PDB file of C-alpha atoms and ligand atoms in Angstrom:
ATOM      1  CA  UNK K   1      82.823 110.548  93.973  1.00  0.00           C
ATOM      2  CA  UNK K   2      80.377 110.526  91.084  1.00  0.00           C
ATOM      3  CA  UNK K   3      80.921 113.127  88.334  1.00  0.00           C
ATOM      4  CA  UNK K   4      77.553 114.592  87.431  1.00  0.00           C
ATOM      5  CA  UNK K   5      77.605 116.008  83.909  1.00  0.00           C
ATOM      6  CA  UNK K   6      75.400 115.358  80.894  1.00  0.00           C
ATOM      7  CA  UNK K   7      76.247 112.161  78.970  1.00  0.00           C
ATOM      8  CA  UNK K   8      78.977 111.273  81.479  1.00  0.00           C
ATOM      9  CA  UNK K   9      79.006 108.259  83.764  1.00  0.00           C
ATOM     10  CA  UNK K  10      82.246 108.693  85.685  1.00  0.00           C
ATOM     11  CA  UNK K  11      83.284 107.550  89.152  1.00  0.00           C
ATOM     12  CA  UNK K  12      86.468 108.603  90.877  1.00  0.00           C
ATOM     13  CA  UNK K  13      87.700 106.664  93.911  1.00  0.00           C
ATOM     14  CA  UNK K  14      90.674 108.145  95.716  1.00  0.00           C
ATOM     15  CA  UNK K  15      92.815 105.734  97.771  1.00  0.00           C
ATOM     16  CA  UNK K  16      91.426 102.647  96.061  1.00  0.00           C
ATOM     17  CA  UNK K  17      94.901 101.492  97.097  1.00  0.00           C
ATOM     18  CA  UNK K  18      96.398 102.951 100.296  1.00  0.00           C
ATOM     19  CA  UNK K  19      99.469 105.190  99.772  1.00  0.00           C
ATOM     20  CA  UNK K  20     102.090 102.661 100.936  1.00  0.00           C
ATOM     21  CA  UNK K  21     100.605  99.867  98.835  1.00  0.00           C
ATOM     22  CA  UNK K  22     100.320 102.188  95.821  1.00  0.00           C
ATOM     23  CA  UNK K  23     103.996 103.095  96.164  1.00  0.00           C
ATOM     24  CA  UNK K  24     105.100  99.436  96.205  1.00  0.00           C
ATOM     25  CA  UNK K  25     102.887  98.678  93.205  1.00  0.00           C
ATOM     26  CA  UNK K  26     104.407 101.594  91.274  1.00  0.00           C
ATOM     27  CA  UNK K  27     107.928 100.239  91.833  1.00  0.00           C
ATOM     28  CA  UNK K  28     106.973  96.678  90.908  1.00  0.00           C
ATOM     29  CA  UNK K  29     105.140  97.719  87.753  1.00  0.00           C
ATOM     30  CA  UNK K  30     107.914 100.086  86.666  1.00  0.00           C
ATOM     31  CA  UNK K  31     110.476  97.292  87.007  1.00  0.00           C
ATOM     32  CA  UNK K  32     108.521  94.284  85.804  1.00  0.00           C
ATOM     33  CA  UNK K  33     106.316  95.340  82.902  1.00  0.00           C
ATOM     34  CA  UNK K  34     107.716  94.934  79.384  1.00  0.00           C
ATOM     35  CA  UNK K  35     107.706  98.626  78.518  1.00  0.00           C
ATOM     36  CA  UNK K  36     108.079  99.520  74.849  1.00  0.00           C
ATOM     37  CA  UNK K  37     108.555 102.781  73.054  1.00  0.00           C
ATOM     38  CA  UNK K  38     106.643 102.550  69.782  1.00  0.00           C
ATOM     39  CA  UNK K  39     106.486 104.798  66.778  1.00  0.00           C
ATOM     40  CA  UNK K  40     103.283 106.412  65.656  1.00  0.00           C
ATOM     41  CA  UNK K  41     102.465 107.827  62.236  1.00  0.00           C
ATOM     42  CA  UNK K  42     100.876 111.261  62.493  1.00  0.00           C
ATOM     43  CA  UNK K  43     100.237 113.601  59.585  1.00  0.00           C
ATOM     44  CA  UNK K  44     102.479 111.388  57.416  1.00  0.00           C
ATOM     45  CA  UNK K  45     105.399 111.672  59.824  1.00  0.00           C
ATOM     46  CA  UNK K  46     106.833 108.884  61.989  1.00  0.00           C
ATOM     47  CA  UNK K  47     107.302 109.945  65.607  1.00  0.00           C
ATOM     48  CA  UNK K  48     107.871 108.285  68.948  1.00  0.00           C
ATOM     49  CA  UNK K  49     104.753 108.003  71.114  1.00  0.00           C
ATOM     50  CA  UNK K  50     105.226 110.453  74.020  1.00  0.00           C
ATOM     51  CA  UNK K  51     105.127 107.727  76.703  1.00  0.00           C
ATOM     52  CA  UNK K  52     106.071 104.052  77.153  1.00  0.00           C
ATOM     53  CA  UNK K  53     103.393 101.362  76.870  1.00  0.00           C
ATOM     54  CA  UNK K  54     102.763  97.683  77.524  1.00  0.00           C
ATOM     55  CA  UNK K  55      99.760  95.524  76.613  1.00  0.00           C
ATOM     56  CA  UNK K  56      98.686  92.498  78.661  1.00  0.00           C
ATOM     57  CA  UNK K  57      95.623  90.301  78.455  1.00  0.00           C
ATOM     58  CA  UNK K  58      93.981  86.944  77.882  1.00  0.00           C
ATOM     59  CA  UNK K  59      95.776  84.818  75.319  1.00  0.00           C
ATOM     60  CA  UNK K  60      96.893  86.683  72.239  1.00  0.00           C
ATOM     61  CA  UNK K  61      94.308  89.472  72.248  1.00  0.00           C
ATOM     62  CA  UNK K  62      95.531  92.110  69.871  1.00  0.00           C
ATOM     63  CA  UNK K  63      95.084  95.822  70.097  1.00  0.00           C
ATOM     64  CA  UNK K  64      95.427  98.198  67.169  1.00  0.00           C
ATOM     65  CA  UNK K  65      96.068 101.875  67.245  1.00  0.00           C
ATOM     66  CA  UNK K  66      97.484 104.102  64.572  1.00  0.00           C
ATOM     67  CA  UNK K  67      99.731 101.821  62.477  1.00  0.00           C
ATOM     68  CA  UNK K  68     100.781  99.317  65.122  1.00  0.00           C
ATOM     69  CA  UNK K  69      99.283  96.126  66.483  1.00  0.00           C
ATOM     70  CA  UNK K  70     100.188  94.988  69.968  1.00  0.00           C
ATOM     71  CA  UNK K  71      99.754  91.326  70.871  1.00  0.00           C
ATOM     72  CA  UNK K  72      98.811  90.846  74.519  1.00  0.00           C
ATOM     73  CA  UNK K  73     101.442  89.433  76.831  1.00  0.00           C
ATOM     74  CA  UNK K  74     100.229  86.944  79.454  1.00  0.00           C
ATOM     75  CA  UNK K  75      99.011  88.458  82.745  1.00  0.00           C
ATOM     76  CA  UNK K  76     101.705  88.986  85.364  1.00  0.00           C
ATOM     77  CA  UNK K  77     100.937  88.061  88.969  1.00  0.00           C
ATOM     78  CA  UNK K  78     100.600  91.757  89.882  1.00  0.00           C
ATOM     79  CA  UNK K  79      98.318  92.618  86.993  1.00  0.00           C
ATOM     80  CA  UNK K  80      96.111  89.593  87.648  1.00  0.00           C
ATOM     81  CA  UNK K  81      95.612  90.668  91.284  1.00  0.00           C
ATOM     82  CA  UNK K  82      94.945  94.288  90.299  1.00  0.00           C
ATOM     83  CA  UNK K  83      92.437  93.164  87.655  1.00  0.00           C
ATOM     84  CA  UNK K  84      90.600  90.958  90.189  1.00  0.00           C
ATOM     85  CA  UNK K  85      90.185  93.828  92.669  1.00  0.00           C
ATOM     86  CA  UNK K  86      89.087  96.302  89.970  1.00  0.00           C
ATOM     87  CA  UNK K  87      86.673  93.782  88.365  1.00  0.00           C
ATOM     88  CA  UNK K  88      85.188  93.031  91.733  1.00  0.00           C
ATOM     89  CA  UNK K  89      84.632  96.699  92.541  1.00  0.00           C
ATOM     90  CA  UNK K  90      83.205  97.533  89.089  1.00  0.00           C
ATOM     91  CA  UNK K  91      81.181  94.327  88.866  1.00  0.00           C
ATOM     92  CA  UNK K  92      82.550  93.992  85.329  1.00  0.00           C
ATOM     93  CA  UNK K  93      84.890  91.541  83.584  1.00  0.00           C
ATOM     94  CA  UNK K  94      88.019  92.843  81.883  1.00  0.00           C
ATOM     95  CA  UNK K  95      90.228  90.789  79.561  1.00  0.00           C
ATOM     96  CA  UNK K  96      93.059  93.201  78.809  1.00  0.00           C
ATOM     97  CA  UNK K  97      94.982  96.145  80.183  1.00  0.00           C
ATOM     98  CA  UNK K  98      96.917  98.917  78.488  1.00  0.00           C
ATOM     99  CA  UNK K  99      99.742 100.175  80.703  1.00  0.00           C
ATOM    100  CA  UNK K 100     101.166 103.661  80.156  1.00  0.00           C
ATOM    101  CA  UNK K 101     104.370 104.996  81.708  1.00  0.00           C
ATOM    102  CA  UNK K 102     104.670 108.794  81.651  1.00  0.00           C
ATOM    103  CA  UNK K 103     108.385 109.257  82.341  1.00  0.00           C
ATOM    104  CA  UNK K 104     108.144 112.955  83.202  1.00  0.00           C
ATOM    105  CA  UNK K 105     106.169 116.147  82.470  1.00  0.00           C
ATOM    106  CA  UNK K 106     106.995 115.909  78.744  1.00  0.00           C
ATOM    107  CA  UNK K 107     105.077 112.633  78.344  1.00  0.00           C
ATOM    108  CA  UNK K 108     101.377 112.839  77.570  1.00  0.00           C
ATOM    109  CA  UNK K 109      98.388 111.393  75.763  1.00  0.00           C
ATOM    110  CA  UNK K 110      96.448 113.586  73.326  1.00  0.00           C
ATOM    111  CA  UNK K 111      92.690 114.094  73.073  1.00  0.00           C
ATOM    112  CA  UNK K 112      90.881 110.858  72.200  1.00  0.00           C
ATOM    113  CA  UNK K 113      87.969 108.603  73.175  1.00  0.00           C
ATOM    114  CA  UNK K 114      88.412 104.937  73.984  1.00  0.00           C
ATOM    115  CA  UNK K 115      86.026 104.072  71.169  1.00  0.00           C
ATOM    116  CA  UNK K 116      87.879 101.485  69.099  1.00  0.00           C
ATOM    117  CA  UNK K 117      85.346  99.090  67.543  1.00  0.00           C
ATOM    118  CA  UNK K 118      86.761  96.107  69.454  1.00  0.00           C
ATOM    119  CA  UNK K 119      85.707  97.750  72.735  1.00  0.00           C
ATOM    120  CA  UNK K 120      82.056  97.532  71.677  1.00  0.00           C
ATOM    121  CA  UNK K 121      79.264 100.008  72.419  1.00  0.00           C
ATOM    122  CA  UNK K 122      79.253 101.838  75.749  1.00  0.00           C
ATOM    123  CA  UNK K 123      82.499 100.307  77.053  1.00  0.00           C
ATOM    124  CA  UNK K 124      83.450 100.311  80.727  1.00  0.00           C
ATOM    125  CA  UNK K 125      87.041 101.514  81.168  1.00  0.00           C
ATOM    126  CA  UNK K 126      88.679 101.295  84.596  1.00  0.00           C
ATOM    127  CA  UNK K 127      91.835 103.310  85.085  1.00  0.00           C
ATOM    128  CA  UNK K 128      94.322 102.929  87.974  1.00  0.00           C
ATOM    129  CA  UNK K 129      97.016 105.512  88.697  1.00  0.00           C
ATOM    130  CA  UNK K 130     100.362 105.090  90.487  1.00  0.00           C
ATOM    131  CA  UNK K 131     103.348 107.375  90.997  1.00  0.00           C
ATOM    132  CA  UNK K 132     103.113 111.115  90.442  1.00  0.00           C
ATOM    133  CA  UNK K 133      99.796 112.942  90.375  1.00  0.00           C
ATOM    134  CA  UNK K 134      98.783 114.141  86.890  1.00  0.00           C
ATOM    135  CA  UNK K 135      95.821 116.127  85.628  1.00  0.00           C
ATOM    136  CA  UNK K 136      93.290 114.216  83.523  1.00  0.00           C
ATOM    137  CA  UNK K 137      91.058 116.385  81.343  1.00  0.00           C
ATOM    138  CA  UNK K 138      87.694 115.568  79.795  1.00  0.00           C
ATOM    139  CA  UNK K 139      85.869 117.588  77.130  1.00  0.00           C
ATOM    140  CA  UNK K 140      82.313 117.134  75.816  1.00  0.00           C
ATOM    141  CA  UNK K 141      82.556 116.882  72.031  1.00  0.00           C
ATOM    142  CA  UNK K 142      79.391 118.957  71.424  1.00  0.00           C
ATOM    143  CA  UNK K 143      78.956 121.367  74.355  1.00  0.00           C
ATOM    144  CA  UNK K 144      82.757 121.686  74.924  1.00  0.00           C
ATOM    145  CA  UNK K 145      82.144 121.448  78.693  1.00  0.00           C
ATOM    146  CA  UNK K 146      85.400 120.569  80.471  1.00  0.00           C
ATOM    147  CA  UNK K 147      86.083 118.478  83.564  1.00  0.00           C
ATOM    148  CA  UNK K 148      89.564 118.298  85.142  1.00  0.00           C
ATOM    149  CA  UNK K 149      90.459 115.583  87.639  1.00  0.00           C
ATOM    150  CA  UNK K 150      93.783 115.365  89.489  1.00  0.00           C
ATOM    151  CA  UNK K 151      94.509 111.622  89.399  1.00  0.00           C
ATOM    152  CA  UNK K 152      96.294 110.784  92.634  1.00  0.00           C
ATOM    153  CA  UNK K 153      98.402 107.637  93.248  1.00  0.00           C
ATOM    154  CA  UNK K 154      96.273 104.651  94.192  1.00  0.00           C
ATOM    155  CA  UNK K 155      93.130 106.164  92.633  1.00  0.00           C
ATOM    156  CA  UNK K 156      90.606 104.423  90.396  1.00  0.00           C
ATOM    157  CA  UNK K 157      88.676 106.248  87.662  1.00  0.00           C
ATOM    158  CA  UNK K 158      85.767 104.416  86.025  1.00  0.00           C
ATOM    159  CA  UNK K 159      84.156 105.610  82.789  1.00  0.00           C
ATOM    160  CA  UNK K 160      80.977 103.853  81.705  1.00  0.00           C
ATOM    161  CA  UNK K 161      77.899 104.115  79.494  1.00  0.00           C
ATOM    162  CA  UNK K 162      77.935 106.926  76.940  1.00  0.00           C
ATOM    163  CA  UNK K 163      81.070 108.603  78.285  1.00  0.00           C
ATOM    164  CA  UNK K 164      83.285 107.522  75.345  1.00  0.00           C
ATOM    165  CA  UNK K 165      80.580 108.476  72.845  1.00  0.00           C
ATOM    166  CA  UNK K 166      80.236 112.109  73.975  1.00  0.00           C
ATOM    167  CA  UNK K 167      83.493 112.895  75.765  1.00  0.00           C
ATOM    168  CA  UNK K 168      87.171 112.918  74.851  1.00  0.00           C
ATOM    169  CA  UNK K 169      89.965 112.794  77.395  1.00  0.00           C
ATOM    170  CA  UNK K 170      93.676 113.615  77.519  1.00  0.00           C
ATOM    171  CA  UNK K 171      96.643 113.869  79.860  1.00  0.00           C
ATOM    172  CA  UNK K 172      98.472 117.060  78.854  1.00  0.00           C
ATOM    173  CA  UNK K 173     102.176 117.817  78.947  1.00  0.00           C
ATOM    174  CA  UNK K 174     103.317 120.218  81.634  1.00  0.00           C
ATOM    175  CA  UNK K 175     106.203 122.693  81.935  1.00  0.00           C
ATOM    176  CA  UNK K 176     106.843 122.123  85.655  1.00  0.00           C
ATOM    177  CA  UNK K 177     108.911 119.039  86.582  1.00  0.00           C
ATOM    178  CA  UNK K 178     106.828 115.920  87.315  1.00  0.00           C
ATOM    179  CA  UNK K 179     108.046 112.496  88.480  1.00  0.00           C
ATOM    180  CA  UNK K 180     107.057 109.288  86.608  1.00  0.00           C
ATOM    181  CA  UNK K 181     103.460 108.053  86.636  1.00  0.00           C
ATOM    182  CA  UNK K 182     102.010 104.672  85.664  1.00  0.00           C
ATOM    183  CA  UNK K 183      98.442 104.278  84.460  1.00  0.00           C
ATOM    184  CA  UNK K 184      96.652 100.985  83.866  1.00  0.00           C
ATOM    185  CA  UNK K 185      93.443 101.074  81.822  1.00  0.00           C
ATOM    186  CA  UNK K 186      91.494  97.830  82.077  1.00  0.00           C
ATOM    187  CA  UNK K 187      89.329  97.080  79.056  1.00  0.00           C
ATOM    188  CA  UNK K 188      87.133  94.350  77.645  1.00  0.00           C
ATOM    189  CA  UNK K 189      87.972  93.454  74.068  1.00  0.00           C
ATOM    190  CA  UNK K 190      84.920  91.953  72.358  1.00  0.00           C
ATOM    191  CA  UNK K 191      85.765  89.267  69.843  1.00  0.00           C
TER     192      UNK K 191
HETATM  193  O1  AKG O 201      96.969 108.006  81.666  1.00  0.00           O
HETATM  194  C1  AKG O 201      95.758 108.165  81.731  1.00  0.00           C
HETATM  195  O2  AKG O 201      95.202 108.471  82.778  1.00  0.00           O
HETATM  196  C2  AKG O 201      94.910 108.008  80.490  1.00  0.00           C
HETATM  197  C3  AKG O 201      95.385 106.974  79.516  1.00  0.00           C
HETATM  198  C4  AKG O 201      94.416 106.787  78.384  1.00  0.00           C
HETATM  199  O3  AKG O 201      93.521 107.553  78.182  1.00  0.00           O
HETATM  200  C5  AKG O 201      94.511 105.611  77.506  1.00  0.00           C
HETATM  201  O4  AKG O 201      95.476 104.842  77.593  1.00  0.00           O
HETATM  202  O5  AKG O 201      93.602 105.414  76.681  1.00  0.00           O
HETATM  203 MN1   MN O 202      91.956 106.720  76.870  1.00  0.00          MN
END
């Protein structure tokens, strides 16, 4: 499904992985990735990031956000296979992946664009979801138009072109109980 909105180039593919395969991948990723719970400095205060993360990629690529630098861990067998299938579908090379584990409804990611300088201009970001369904929200920074997408397990969301320039996205907290979800965002770090 193509999302048709001004300045957005977004594709959403449900069942990019079939439900049973998606379920096995969730369990393997939850167990095998080197999840870390980092601090973030916000408004002069040190807080825990409201999710667990892990950073994998080609040798020693680093990734900076807020006050921390993550050095990429070498690709696991699972991540390498997932990257190959996603790259193939997107016809785009990726050299790193940021993994997020949202433990429950209290975990979230705030409004942001994936517009770090090392991602270059008009980056292609490919995002796989496993585990519980969560709502992904997008907001146009000028018109304030909103798009909400329920990201189901096994789905692939691709953001390309000017999407990061004009739109922000977030994954909000919820009050109703939600099981864990894993998200993998494949990126290309330009050196
Ligand atoms: O969990 C998601 O679907 C989004 C994660 C995200 O936006 C990010 O890691 O930059
Ligand atoms: Mn993002």
